[in-house]
Amino acid sequence: MKRTFLVMTLLALLGLQHTVSAAIIKKVAPAFWWADMKNPELQVLLYGDHISSSDVSISSKDIMLKEVVKQENPNYLILYMDLSEAVPQTFNITLKQGKKQTVIPYEIKQRRAGASNVEGFNSGDVLYLIMPDRFSNGNPENDVVPGMLEAKVDRNEPFARHGGDLTGIENHLDYLSDLGVTAIWLNPIQENDMKEGSYHGYAITDYYQVDRRLGSNEEFRKLVDQAHAKGMKVVMDMIFNHCGSENYLFKDMPSKDWFNFKGNYVQTTFQTVTQSDPYASDYAKKIAIDGWFTESMPDLNQRNRHVANYLIQSSIWWIEYAGINGIRQDTHPYADFDMMAHWCKAVNEEYPDFNIVGETWLNSNVLISYWQKDSKLAYPKNSNLRTVMDFPLMEHMNKAFDEETTDWNGGLFRLYDYLSQDIVYTDPENLLTFLDNHDTSRFYRNDEDTKNLNRYKQALVFLLTTRGIPQIYYGTEILMAADKANGDGLLRCDFPGGWNGDPRDCFQETNRTPLQNEAFAYMQKLLQWRKGNEVIAKGTLKHYAPNKGIYAYERKYGNKSVVVFMNGNDKEQTIDLTPYQEILPMASAKDVLTNTKVDLGKELTLGSRGILVLEF
């Protein structure tokens, strides 16, 4: 009996020793993958105390361990595997250090049927931009998550977290569908476990995890499914240029070359024009591209192949996992051109119809055109970036509807003149167009200005009928106003009614002012009319120089057309219709805005800031 007891005690101690001596793996990224991907290579990053000295093996017979990469930091191992012959399975990754052995189960999942046939957003869509923390609080229980660094909610503080979340967005999908948008773009939802300012989402601390104050990975996938069920696509915001300083990859760097300037803070000049400037000095280009946005946003070195693979895989993981329809890439020109081009190509090789829009915040169409796929200005380089953001058009639209239009300048002439330069773009239909977004002043800068609804109506008609992919910022439909001069936090105010106890619920018609309801109904009418409208989505564009302040243009697809006449002056104007006969195939047409018949004789008269949207 005594001998048996001693043997059992020894076995128990040996078992305890094995448990204690096994390495603690803190991160496995990605946590799982899929079989039958077009690119058979899989990078798995392992993070744990002193694991780099391990001998690595895998239990799978149809997966080949191609390469085991050690970093300067002994807490990392990077594995590269070939999944060419892999079937869905769970296998073991074994780390052996002498007698110490750590087993990490790893799953290769079955892909969903048709997973590669993702329908990307396009010019038939209208994107509705939402900052999740500021739209609606559907689950107050996740407002504060124990252990996360910013552990408070304060709706009176513009730069604090306010509590909006994914559930709040899901609760209002019917509102968005009823409004008529066909896609929602969410500012970053990935974990931002920063000490302050984490509400906006642009300092990611875990690329594979939804911020728990917004919800869970599963809740995000559910939101995407629910949006799809209501006919709406979902666009995810991503950031490859930089991460948050609380990201484990920065706090305990795999190696110093994972970050620019060896992980030391050097401020960027923000002069990304150096990427295309034929006269730029090497110094200016390096400071602009490798410099950091802020000290709390370390600049990732995409020239490091392991960094590049990590970022590329993270985006493909979200597409495959959640079924998103597009990505908006923040600060696109601040990252390495070649790596970003490789990323765009890799995504489209897996998902041919998927769309990526890059934030190309530059001051001219020439500079922006450099970044669009197949740009002649960038040749022989190619960004492979299908869609770019038309910031100069935004600037023109924010002025055009306030000014008087002449035959040579001002007002709507701005729009005519700018669009006449579309020859610089390889694909003008793949330009994201917008009046404002989360980084700019809103289209209305103060509440007093919202009384001028003519400005709003003309802007919406132009935005929703000209070339490109329109984007609307949340709250525009109820005339939310803000000036960037008062700080970014106020550009991102809470949507009224998104929180229990709000004095007004502007999701409901009965709680909006008459002016808000007029604005909402006007946008809704245009959006619902635009939905599925191939003339607008696919049609050619022909326009005329403003005549007596009236700007006219045609969208035509097959034997159908839409013709817009817009008066860019504060007084009534009458024009001779003889020059416009090539876009006026009939003597009368229906005005979309009023549902009335318009006779088109020899002349056309438009009242102050008047608009006609004619269907033929």
Coordinates of C-alpha atoms in Angstrom, one line a residue:
M1 CA 0.0 0.0 0.0
K2 CA 2.8 2.4 0.9
R3 CA 4.7 1.6 -2.3
T4 CA 1.6 2.2 -4.3
F5 CA 1.0 5.5 -2.6
L6 CA 4.6 6.6 -3.4
V7 CA 4.3 5.6 -7.1
M8 CA 1.0 7.5 -7.4
T9 CA 2.6 10.6 -5.7
L10 CA 5.6 10.5 -8.0
L11 CA 3.3 10.2 -11.1
A12 CA 1.2 13.1 -9.9
L13 CA 4.3 15.2 -9.3
L14 CA 5.6 14.3 -12.8
G15 CA 2.2 15.4 -14.3
L16 CA 2.3 18.6 -12.3
Q17 CA 5.9 19.3 -13.5
H18 CA 4.8 18.7 -17.1
T19 CA 1.9 21.2 -16.7
V20 CA 4.0 23.8 -15.0
S21 CA 6.9 23.6 -17.5
A22 CA 4.8 23.9 -20.6
A23 CA 5.2 27.3 -22.2
I24 CA 2.3 29.8 -21.8
I25 CA 1.2 30.9 -25.3
K26 CA -0.3 34.4 -25.1
K27 CA -1.2 34.8 -28.7
V28 CA -1.8 32.6 -31.8
A29 CA -2.4 34.8 -34.8
P30 CA -4.5 34.0 -36.7
A31 CA -6.4 31.7 -34.3
F32 CA -7.6 29.5 -37.2
W33 CA -7.6 29.4 -41.0
W34 CA -9.4 27.7 -43.9
A35 CA -8.7 25.0 -46.4
D36 CA -8.9 25.5 -50.1
M37 CA -7.8 29.1 -50.2
K38 CA -6.2 30.2 -53.5
N39 CA -3.0 31.2 -51.7
P40 CA -1.9 28.0 -49.9
E41 CA 0.6 29.7 -47.6
L42 CA -0.3 30.3 -44.0
Q43 CA 1.7 32.4 -41.6
V44 CA 1.1 31.6 -37.9
L45 CA 2.6 34.0 -35.3
L46 CA 3.1 32.5 -31.9
Y47 CA 3.8 34.7 -28.9
G48 CA 4.8 33.4 -25.5
D49 CA 7.6 33.5 -22.9
H50 CA 10.9 32.3 -24.3
I51 CA 9.5 30.0 -27.0
S52 CA 12.1 30.8 -29.8
S53 CA 14.4 28.0 -28.7
S54 CA 11.7 25.4 -29.3
D55 CA 11.9 22.6 -31.8
V56 CA 8.7 22.9 -33.8
S57 CA 6.7 20.1 -35.3
I58 CA 3.1 19.6 -36.5
S59 CA 1.0 16.5 -36.4
S60 CA -0.8 16.9 -39.7
K61 CA 0.2 14.6 -42.6
D62 CA -1.1 16.8 -45.4
I63 CA 0.2 20.2 -44.2
M64 CA 3.9 21.0 -44.7
L65 CA 5.8 23.1 -42.2
K66 CA 7.9 25.1 -44.7
E67 CA 9.8 27.5 -42.4
V68 CA 10.2 28.4 -38.7
V69 CA 11.4 32.0 -38.3
K70 CA 13.0 33.2 -35.1
Q71 CA 13.0 36.9 -34.2
E72 CA 15.4 39.0 -32.1
N73 CA 12.9 38.7 -29.3
P74 CA 12.9 35.1 -27.8
N75 CA 9.1 35.4 -27.1
Y76 CA 8.2 34.9 -30.8
L77 CA 8.1 32.2 -33.4
I78 CA 6.7 32.7 -36.9
L79 CA 5.7 29.6 -38.8
Y80 CA 5.0 29.3 -42.5
M81 CA 2.9 26.3 -43.7
D82 CA 1.9 25.0 -47.0
L83 CA -1.8 24.1 -47.1
S84 CA -2.0 23.0 -50.7
E85 CA -3.1 19.5 -49.8
A86 CA -4.9 20.3 -46.6
V87 CA -8.4 19.3 -45.7
P88 CA -10.4 20.7 -42.9
Q89 CA -8.9 19.4 -39.7
T90 CA -7.6 20.2 -36.2
F91 CA -3.9 19.4 -35.8
N92 CA -1.3 20.0 -33.2
I93 CA 1.6 22.4 -33.3
T94 CA 4.2 21.1 -30.8
L95 CA 6.9 23.2 -29.3
K96 CA 9.6 21.1 -27.6
Q97 CA 12.4 22.5 -25.3
G98 CA 14.3 19.6 -23.8
K99 CA 11.8 17.7 -21.7
K100 CA 9.3 20.6 -21.9
Q101 CA 6.6 20.2 -24.4
T102 CA 3.8 22.6 -25.4
V103 CA 0.9 21.5 -27.6
I104 CA -1.2 24.1 -29.5
P105 CA -4.3 22.7 -31.2
Y106 CA -4.9 24.5 -34.5
E107 CA -8.0 24.3 -36.7
I108 CA -8.2 24.5 -40.5
K109 CA -11.9 25.2 -41.2
Q110 CA -14.1 24.4 -44.2
R111 CA -14.8 27.4 -46.3
R112 CA -18.4 28.5 -46.8
A113 CA -19.9 27.7 -50.2
G114 CA -19.1 30.5 -52.6
A115 CA -16.9 32.3 -50.1
S116 CA -14.7 33.7 -52.8
N117 CA -17.7 35.3 -54.6
V118 CA -18.0 38.3 -52.3
E119 CA -19.8 41.1 -54.0
G120 CA -17.8 44.3 -53.5
F121 CA -19.3 47.8 -53.2
N122 CA -19.5 49.7 -56.5
S123 CA -21.0 52.7 -58.2
G124 CA -24.5 51.2 -57.7
D125 CA -24.1 51.6 -54.0
V126 CA -24.3 54.5 -51.5
L127 CA -22.2 54.1 -48.4
Y128 CA -23.4 55.3 -45.0
L129 CA -20.4 56.1 -42.7
I130 CA -20.9 55.3 -39.0
M131 CA -18.6 55.8 -36.1
P132 CA -19.7 52.9 -33.9
D133 CA -19.0 54.6 -30.6
R134 CA -21.3 57.5 -31.5
F135 CA -24.2 56.0 -33.3
S136 CA -26.3 54.0 -30.8
N137 CA -25.7 52.2 -27.5
G138 CA -27.6 48.9 -27.9
N139 CA -25.8 47.1 -25.0
P140 CA -24.9 49.3 -22.0
E141 CA -23.4 46.3 -20.2
N142 CA -20.3 46.5 -22.5
D143 CA -19.7 50.2 -22.0
V144 CA -16.9 49.5 -19.5
V145 CA -14.9 46.3 -19.7
P146 CA -12.8 45.4 -16.7
G147 CA -9.2 45.2 -17.4
M148 CA -9.3 47.6 -20.4
L149 CA -7.3 50.8 -20.1
E150 CA -9.9 53.4 -20.8
A151 CA -12.5 52.3 -18.2
K152 CA -15.1 55.1 -18.3
V153 CA -17.9 56.5 -20.5
D154 CA -18.5 60.2 -20.6
R155 CA -20.9 61.6 -23.2
N156 CA -20.2 65.1 -22.1
E157 CA -16.5 64.7 -23.2
P158 CA -16.0 64.8 -27.0
F159 CA -12.8 62.7 -26.8
A160 CA -14.1 60.1 -24.4
R161 CA -15.9 56.9 -25.2
H162 CA -19.7 57.3 -25.4
G163 CA -20.9 53.7 -25.4
G164 CA -22.1 53.1 -28.9
D165 CA -21.7 49.5 -30.1
L166 CA -22.5 46.9 -32.8
T167 CA -25.8 46.0 -31.2
G168 CA -26.9 49.6 -31.5
I169 CA -26.1 49.5 -35.2
E170 CA -27.9 46.2 -35.7
N171 CA -31.0 47.7 -33.9
H172 CA -31.2 50.4 -36.6
L173 CA -30.6 48.4 -39.8
D174 CA -34.3 48.9 -40.7
Y175 CA -33.8 52.6 -40.3
L176 CA -30.9 52.5 -42.7
S177 CA -32.7 50.3 -45.2
D178 CA -35.7 52.5 -45.1
L179 CA -33.5 55.6 -45.7
G180 CA -32.2 53.8 -48.8
V181 CA -28.5 53.3 -48.3
T182 CA -27.1 50.1 -49.7
A183 CA -23.8 49.7 -47.7
I184 CA -22.5 50.7 -44.3
W185 CA -18.9 51.7 -43.7
L186 CA -17.9 51.4 -40.1
N187 CA -14.9 53.2 -38.6
P188 CA -12.5 50.7 -37.1
I189 CA -14.0 48.1 -34.9
Q190 CA -10.8 46.2 -33.9
E191 CA -9.5 46.4 -30.4
N192 CA -8.2 49.8 -29.3
D193 CA -7.1 49.2 -25.8
M194 CA -5.5 52.6 -25.4
K195 CA -5.4 54.8 -22.3
E196 CA -7.3 57.6 -23.9
G197 CA -8.9 58.6 -27.2
S198 CA -9.8 55.0 -28.1
Y199 CA -13.3 55.8 -29.2
H200 CA -12.3 56.5 -32.9
G201 CA -10.7 53.1 -33.4
Y202 CA -7.5 54.1 -35.3
A203 CA -4.9 52.8 -32.9
I204 CA -5.4 49.1 -33.1
T205 CA -4.0 46.9 -30.4
D206 CA -5.2 43.5 -31.7
Y207 CA -5.8 43.1 -35.4
Y208 CA -7.9 39.9 -34.9
Q209 CA -10.2 41.0 -32.2
V210 CA -13.3 43.3 -32.1
D211 CA -13.0 45.8 -29.3
R212 CA -15.1 44.3 -26.5
R213 CA -16.7 47.6 -25.8
L214 CA -18.3 47.4 -29.2
G215 CA -19.1 43.7 -29.0
S216 CA -17.5 40.4 -30.0
N217 CA -16.2 38.9 -33.2
E218 CA -19.4 36.8 -33.3
E219 CA -21.6 39.9 -32.9
F220 CA -19.8 41.5 -35.8
R221 CA -20.4 38.5 -38.0
K222 CA -24.0 38.5 -37.0
L223 CA -24.3 42.2 -37.9
V224 CA -22.9 41.6 -41.3
D225 CA -25.3 38.7 -41.8
Q226 CA -28.2 40.8 -40.7
A227 CA -27.1 43.7 -43.0
H228 CA -26.9 41.3 -46.0
A229 CA -30.3 39.9 -45.2
K230 CA -31.7 43.5 -45.6
G231 CA -29.8 44.1 -48.9
M232 CA -26.9 46.1 -47.4
K233 CA -23.2 45.5 -47.8
V234 CA -20.6 46.1 -45.0
V235 CA -17.3 47.9 -45.4
M236 CA -14.6 47.5 -42.8
D237 CA -12.1 50.2 -41.9
M238 CA -8.5 49.0 -41.6
I239 CA -5.1 50.6 -40.8
F240 CA -1.9 49.1 -42.0
N241 CA 0.3 52.2 -41.7
H242 CA 0.4 52.2 -37.9
C243 CA -1.0 50.5 -34.8
G244 CA -1.6 51.6 -31.2
S245 CA 1.3 51.8 -28.8
E246 CA -0.4 49.3 -26.5
N247 CA -0.4 46.6 -29.2
Y248 CA 1.6 43.7 -27.9
L249 CA 3.6 43.7 -31.2
F250 CA 5.0 47.1 -30.2
K251 CA 5.2 46.7 -26.4
D252 CA 7.2 43.6 -26.8
M253 CA 8.5 43.9 -30.4
P254 CA 9.3 40.7 -32.3
S255 CA 12.3 42.7 -33.7
K256 CA 13.1 46.3 -34.0
D257 CA 12.6 46.2 -37.8
W258 CA 8.8 45.5 -37.3
F259 CA 8.5 49.3 -36.9
N260 CA 10.1 52.2 -38.7
F261 CA 13.0 54.0 -37.1
K262 CA 13.6 50.8 -35.1
G263 CA 10.6 51.5 -32.9
N264 CA 11.7 55.1 -32.0
Y265 CA 9.3 57.9 -32.4
V266 CA 10.0 60.2 -35.4
Q267 CA 7.2 62.5 -36.4
T268 CA 5.9 62.3 -40.0
T269 CA 5.7 65.5 -42.1
F270 CA 2.4 64.3 -43.6
Q271 CA 3.8 65.2 -47.0
T272 CA 2.8 62.0 -48.8
V273 CA 3.1 63.8 -52.1
T274 CA 6.7 62.7 -51.9
Q275 CA 5.5 59.2 -53.0
S276 CA 4.8 60.6 -56.5
D277 CA 6.9 63.8 -56.6
P278 CA 9.6 63.2 -59.3
Y279 CA 11.9 65.8 -57.5
A280 CA 11.5 64.6 -53.9
S281 CA 14.6 64.1 -51.8
D282 CA 15.2 60.7 -50.2
Y283 CA 15.1 62.4 -46.8
A284 CA 11.7 64.0 -47.4
K285 CA 10.2 60.8 -48.7
K286 CA 11.5 58.7 -45.8
I287 CA 10.3 61.2 -43.1
A288 CA 6.9 61.4 -44.7
I289 CA 6.4 57.7 -45.2
D290 CA 8.3 56.2 -42.3
G291 CA 7.5 58.9 -39.7
W292 CA 4.8 58.3 -37.1
F293 CA 1.4 60.0 -37.0
T294 CA 1.8 60.5 -33.2
E295 CA 3.9 58.9 -30.5
S296 CA 0.9 56.7 -29.6
M297 CA 0.7 55.3 -33.1
P298 CA 3.9 53.5 -34.0
D299 CA 4.6 53.3 -37.7
L300 CA 4.7 49.7 -39.0
N301 CA 7.4 48.7 -41.4
Q302 CA 5.6 47.0 -44.3
R303 CA 8.9 46.3 -46.0
N304 CA 9.5 43.5 -43.4
R305 CA 8.0 40.4 -45.1
H306 CA 6.7 39.1 -41.8
V307 CA 4.8 42.4 -41.1
A308 CA 3.5 42.4 -44.6
N309 CA 2.2 38.8 -44.3
Y310 CA 0.7 39.5 -40.9
L311 CA -1.3 42.5 -42.2
I312 CA -2.4 40.9 -45.4
Q313 CA -3.6 37.7 -43.7
S314 CA -5.5 39.8 -41.1
S315 CA -7.6 41.4 -43.8
I316 CA -8.2 38.2 -45.6
W317 CA -9.2 36.6 -42.3
W318 CA -11.9 39.2 -41.7
I319 CA -13.3 38.8 -45.3
E320 CA -13.5 35.1 -44.9
Y321 CA -14.7 35.1 -41.3
A322 CA -17.3 37.8 -41.5
G323 CA -18.2 38.0 -45.2
I324 CA -17.6 41.8 -45.4
N325 CA -17.9 43.4 -48.9
G326 CA -15.2 46.0 -48.8
I327 CA -12.3 47.6 -46.9
R328 CA -11.5 51.3 -46.5
Q329 CA -7.8 51.5 -45.9
D330 CA -6.8 54.4 -43.7
T331 CA -3.8 56.6 -44.5
H332 CA -3.1 54.6 -47.7
P333 CA -0.3 56.7 -49.1
Y334 CA 1.6 56.7 -45.8
A335 CA 2.5 53.0 -46.1
D336 CA 5.0 51.3 -48.4
F337 CA 3.7 51.5 -52.0
D338 CA 4.9 48.1 -53.1
M339 CA 3.6 46.2 -50.1
M340 CA 0.2 47.9 -50.4
A341 CA 0.0 47.1 -54.1
H342 CA 0.8 43.5 -53.2
W343 CA -1.9 43.5 -50.6
C344 CA -4.6 44.8 -53.0
K345 CA -3.6 42.1 -55.6
A346 CA -3.6 39.3 -53.0
V347 CA -7.1 40.3 -51.8
N348 CA -8.5 40.4 -55.3
E349 CA -6.8 37.0 -56.2
E350 CA -8.8 35.5 -53.4
Y351 CA -12.0 37.6 -53.9
P352 CA -12.1 38.9 -57.5
D353 CA -15.1 41.3 -57.0
F354 CA -14.0 42.6 -53.6
N355 CA -13.4 46.4 -53.5
I356 CA -10.9 48.3 -51.5
V357 CA -11.0 52.1 -51.2
G358 CA -7.8 53.9 -50.1
E359 CA -7.9 57.1 -48.1
T360 CA -6.0 59.3 -50.6
W361 CA -6.2 62.7 -48.9
L362 CA -4.3 64.8 -51.4
N363 CA -5.0 68.2 -52.8
S364 CA -5.4 67.5 -56.5
N365 CA -7.0 65.0 -58.9
V366 CA -3.6 64.5 -60.5
L367 CA -2.1 63.3 -57.2
I368 CA -5.0 61.1 -56.3
S369 CA -5.1 59.6 -59.8
Y370 CA -1.6 58.3 -59.2
W371 CA -3.0 55.9 -56.6
Q372 CA -5.7 54.3 -58.7
K373 CA -5.2 50.9 -60.3
D374 CA -3.5 51.1 -63.7
S375 CA -2.7 54.8 -63.4
K376 CA -0.5 55.9 -66.4
L377 CA 1.1 58.5 -64.0
A378 CA 2.4 55.7 -61.8
Y379 CA 3.5 53.4 -64.6
P380 CA 5.5 51.0 -64.5
K381 CA 4.4 50.9 -60.8
N382 CA 0.7 49.9 -60.2
S383 CA -1.1 50.4 -56.9
N384 CA -3.8 47.7 -57.7
L385 CA -6.1 49.9 -55.7
R386 CA -9.5 50.0 -57.5
T387 CA -11.1 52.9 -55.6
V388 CA -9.6 56.1 -54.3
M389 CA -11.2 59.0 -52.3
D390 CA -12.0 62.2 -54.2
F391 CA -11.1 64.8 -51.7
P392 CA -10.8 67.7 -54.2
L393 CA -14.4 67.2 -55.3
M394 CA -15.4 67.3 -51.6
E395 CA -13.7 70.7 -51.3
H396 CA -15.5 72.0 -54.5
M397 CA -18.9 70.7 -53.3
N398 CA -18.5 72.5 -50.0
K399 CA -18.1 75.8 -51.9
A400 CA -20.1 75.4 -55.1
F401 CA -23.6 75.5 -53.6
D402 CA -22.9 78.7 -51.7
E403 CA -21.5 80.7 -54.6
E404 CA -23.0 82.4 -57.6
T405 CA -22.3 80.6 -60.8
T406 CA -20.9 82.5 -63.9
D407 CA -20.0 81.1 -67.3
W408 CA -16.4 81.1 -66.3
N409 CA -16.0 80.5 -62.6
G410 CA -17.6 80.1 -59.2
G411 CA -20.4 78.0 -58.0
L412 CA -21.4 75.1 -60.3
F413 CA -18.7 76.0 -62.7
R414 CA -16.3 74.5 -60.2
L415 CA -18.0 71.1 -60.6
Y416 CA -18.0 71.4 -64.4
D417 CA -14.4 72.4 -64.5
Y418 CA -13.2 69.7 -62.1
L419 CA -15.1 66.9 -63.9
S420 CA -13.7 68.0 -67.2
Q421 CA -10.3 66.9 -65.9
D422 CA -11.4 63.3 -65.2
I423 CA -9.0 62.3 -68.1
V424 CA -6.4 61.8 -65.3
Y425 CA -8.3 58.9 -63.8
T426 CA -8.2 55.4 -65.2
D427 CA -11.7 54.7 -63.8
P428 CA -13.8 57.7 -62.6
E429 CA -16.7 55.5 -61.6
N430 CA -14.4 54.0 -58.9
L431 CA -14.0 57.3 -57.0
L432 CA -15.5 57.6 -53.6
T433 CA -17.4 60.9 -53.5
F434 CA -18.6 62.6 -50.4
L435 CA -19.6 65.9 -48.8
D436 CA -17.9 65.2 -45.5
N437 CA -16.6 62.4 -43.3
H438 CA -15.4 61.8 -39.7
D439 CA -12.2 63.8 -40.3
T440 CA -13.6 66.9 -41.9
S441 CA -16.1 69.7 -41.0
R442 CA -19.6 68.5 -41.6
F443 CA -21.3 69.9 -44.8
Y444 CA -23.2 72.3 -42.4
R445 CA -20.8 73.8 -40.0
N446 CA -23.4 75.2 -37.6
D447 CA -27.1 74.9 -36.9
E448 CA -27.9 78.4 -38.4
D449 CA -26.6 77.3 -41.8
T450 CA -29.0 74.3 -41.9
K451 CA -31.8 76.7 -42.6
N452 CA -30.5 77.0 -46.1
L453 CA -32.0 73.7 -47.4
N454 CA -31.4 74.6 -51.1
R455 CA -27.7 74.1 -50.5
Y456 CA -28.4 70.6 -49.1
K457 CA -30.8 69.7 -51.9
Q458 CA -28.5 70.7 -54.7
A459 CA -25.5 68.9 -53.1
L460 CA -27.4 65.7 -52.6
V461 CA -28.7 65.7 -56.2
F462 CA -25.3 66.2 -57.6
L463 CA -23.6 63.7 -55.2
L464 CA -26.2 61.0 -56.0
T465 CA -26.3 61.5 -59.8
T466 CA -22.7 62.3 -60.9
R467 CA -20.0 59.7 -61.5
G468 CA -18.5 57.7 -58.6
I469 CA -19.5 55.9 -55.5
P470 CA -21.3 58.2 -53.1
Q471 CA -20.7 58.2 -49.3
I472 CA -22.9 59.9 -46.7
Y473 CA -21.8 60.6 -43.2
Y474 CA -24.2 59.5 -40.4
G475 CA -26.6 62.3 -39.3
T476 CA -26.4 64.2 -42.6
E477 CA -30.0 63.2 -43.2
I478 CA -31.1 65.0 -40.1
L479 CA -28.8 68.1 -40.7
M480 CA -26.2 67.4 -38.0
A481 CA -23.7 70.2 -38.1
A482 CA -20.1 70.6 -36.8
D483 CA -16.9 72.6 -37.5
K484 CA -13.5 70.9 -37.4
A485 CA -12.2 74.1 -35.9
N486 CA -13.9 73.1 -32.7
G487 CA -12.2 69.7 -32.5
D488 CA -12.6 66.3 -34.1
G489 CA -14.7 65.0 -31.2
L490 CA -17.6 67.3 -32.1
L491 CA -17.5 66.1 -35.7
R492 CA -18.5 62.7 -34.3
C493 CA -21.4 63.7 -32.0
D494 CA -23.9 61.1 -30.8
F495 CA -26.9 60.4 -33.1
P496 CA -29.9 61.8 -31.2
G497 CA -32.0 58.9 -29.9
G498 CA -29.2 56.3 -30.0
W499 CA -29.1 56.2 -26.2
N500 CA -31.9 55.4 -23.7
G501 CA -33.0 58.7 -22.1
D502 CA -32.0 61.0 -25.0
P503 CA -34.4 64.0 -25.0
R504 CA -35.1 63.4 -28.8
D505 CA -35.1 60.2 -30.8
C506 CA -34.3 61.3 -34.3
F507 CA -34.6 57.8 -35.6
Q508 CA -38.3 58.5 -35.4
E509 CA -40.1 60.9 -37.7
T510 CA -42.3 62.2 -35.0
N511 CA -39.3 63.5 -32.9
R512 CA -37.6 65.3 -35.8
T513 CA -38.2 69.0 -36.5
P514 CA -40.1 69.9 -39.7
L515 CA -36.8 71.0 -41.3
Q516 CA -35.1 67.7 -40.4
N517 CA -38.1 65.7 -41.8
E518 CA -37.9 67.6 -45.0
A519 CA -34.2 66.9 -45.3
F520 CA -34.7 63.2 -44.4
A521 CA -37.5 62.8 -46.9
Y522 CA -35.5 64.5 -49.7
M523 CA -32.5 62.2 -49.2
Q524 CA -34.8 59.1 -48.8
K525 CA -36.5 59.9 -52.1
L526 CA -33.2 60.2 -53.9
L527 CA -31.7 57.1 -52.3
Q528 CA -34.6 54.9 -52.9
W529 CA -34.8 56.1 -56.5
R530 CA -31.1 55.5 -57.0
K531 CA -31.2 52.0 -55.6
G532 CA -30.9 49.5 -58.5
N533 CA -30.9 52.4 -61.0
E534 CA -28.5 51.2 -63.8
V535 CA -28.5 54.5 -65.5
I536 CA -26.8 56.1 -62.5
A537 CA -24.7 53.1 -61.6
K538 CA -23.4 52.3 -65.0
G539 CA -24.4 55.1 -67.3
T540 CA -22.1 57.4 -69.3
L541 CA -21.7 61.1 -68.3
K542 CA -22.1 64.0 -70.6
H543 CA -22.2 67.6 -69.4
Y544 CA -22.4 71.2 -70.6
A545 CA -20.5 74.3 -69.4
P546 CA -22.8 76.4 -67.2
N547 CA -25.1 78.7 -69.2
K548 CA -26.5 81.7 -67.3
G549 CA -25.5 79.8 -64.2
I550 CA -27.4 76.6 -65.1
Y551 CA -25.4 73.4 -65.2
A552 CA -26.8 70.5 -67.2
Y553 CA -25.6 66.9 -67.5
E554 CA -26.8 63.5 -68.7
R555 CA -26.4 60.0 -67.5
K556 CA -27.2 57.4 -70.2
Y557 CA -27.3 53.6 -70.2
G558 CA -28.8 51.8 -73.2
N559 CA -31.9 53.6 -74.3
K560 CA -32.6 55.1 -70.9
S561 CA -31.2 58.4 -69.6
V562 CA -31.4 60.9 -66.7
V563 CA -30.8 64.6 -67.3
V564 CA -30.1 67.1 -64.5
F565 CA -30.6 70.8 -64.8
M566 CA -29.4 72.9 -61.8
N567 CA -29.5 76.6 -61.3
G568 CA -26.4 77.9 -59.5
N569 CA -27.7 81.4 -58.8
D570 CA -30.1 83.0 -56.4
K571 CA -32.3 84.4 -59.2
E572 CA -34.5 82.8 -61.7
Q573 CA -32.9 82.0 -65.0
T574 CA -34.2 81.1 -68.5
I575 CA -32.1 79.3 -71.1
D576 CA -32.5 78.3 -74.8
L577 CA -32.7 74.5 -75.0
T578 CA -31.4 74.3 -78.6
P579 CA -27.8 73.4 -77.5
Y580 CA -29.2 70.6 -75.3
Q581 CA -31.2 68.6 -77.9
E582 CA -28.7 65.7 -78.0
I583 CA -29.6 64.9 -74.4
L584 CA -33.3 65.7 -74.7
P585 CA -34.7 62.8 -76.7
M586 CA -38.4 63.7 -76.0
A587 CA -40.5 66.8 -75.8
S588 CA -41.4 66.1 -72.1
A589 CA -40.1 64.1 -69.2
K590 CA -40.9 63.2 -65.6
D591 CA -39.2 65.1 -62.8
V592 CA -38.0 62.6 -60.2
L593 CA -38.1 65.2 -57.4
T594 CA -41.8 66.3 -57.9
N595 CA -43.2 63.3 -59.9
T596 CA -44.6 65.9 -62.3
K597 CA -44.4 66.1 -66.1
V598 CA -42.1 68.8 -67.5
D599 CA -42.6 70.1 -71.0
L600 CA -39.4 70.8 -72.9
G601 CA -40.1 73.5 -75.5
K602 CA -37.7 76.0 -76.8
E603 CA -36.8 77.4 -73.4
L604 CA -36.4 76.2 -69.8
T605 CA -36.9 78.4 -66.8
L606 CA -35.5 77.5 -63.4
G607 CA -36.2 79.3 -60.2
S608 CA -33.5 80.4 -57.6
R609 CA -31.3 77.4 -56.9
G610 CA -33.9 75.3 -58.8
I611 CA -33.3 71.6 -59.8
L612 CA -34.8 69.2 -62.3
V613 CA -34.0 65.5 -62.4
L614 CA -35.6 64.3 -65.6
E615 CA -36.1 60.6 -66.6
F616 CA -36.3 59.6 -70.2

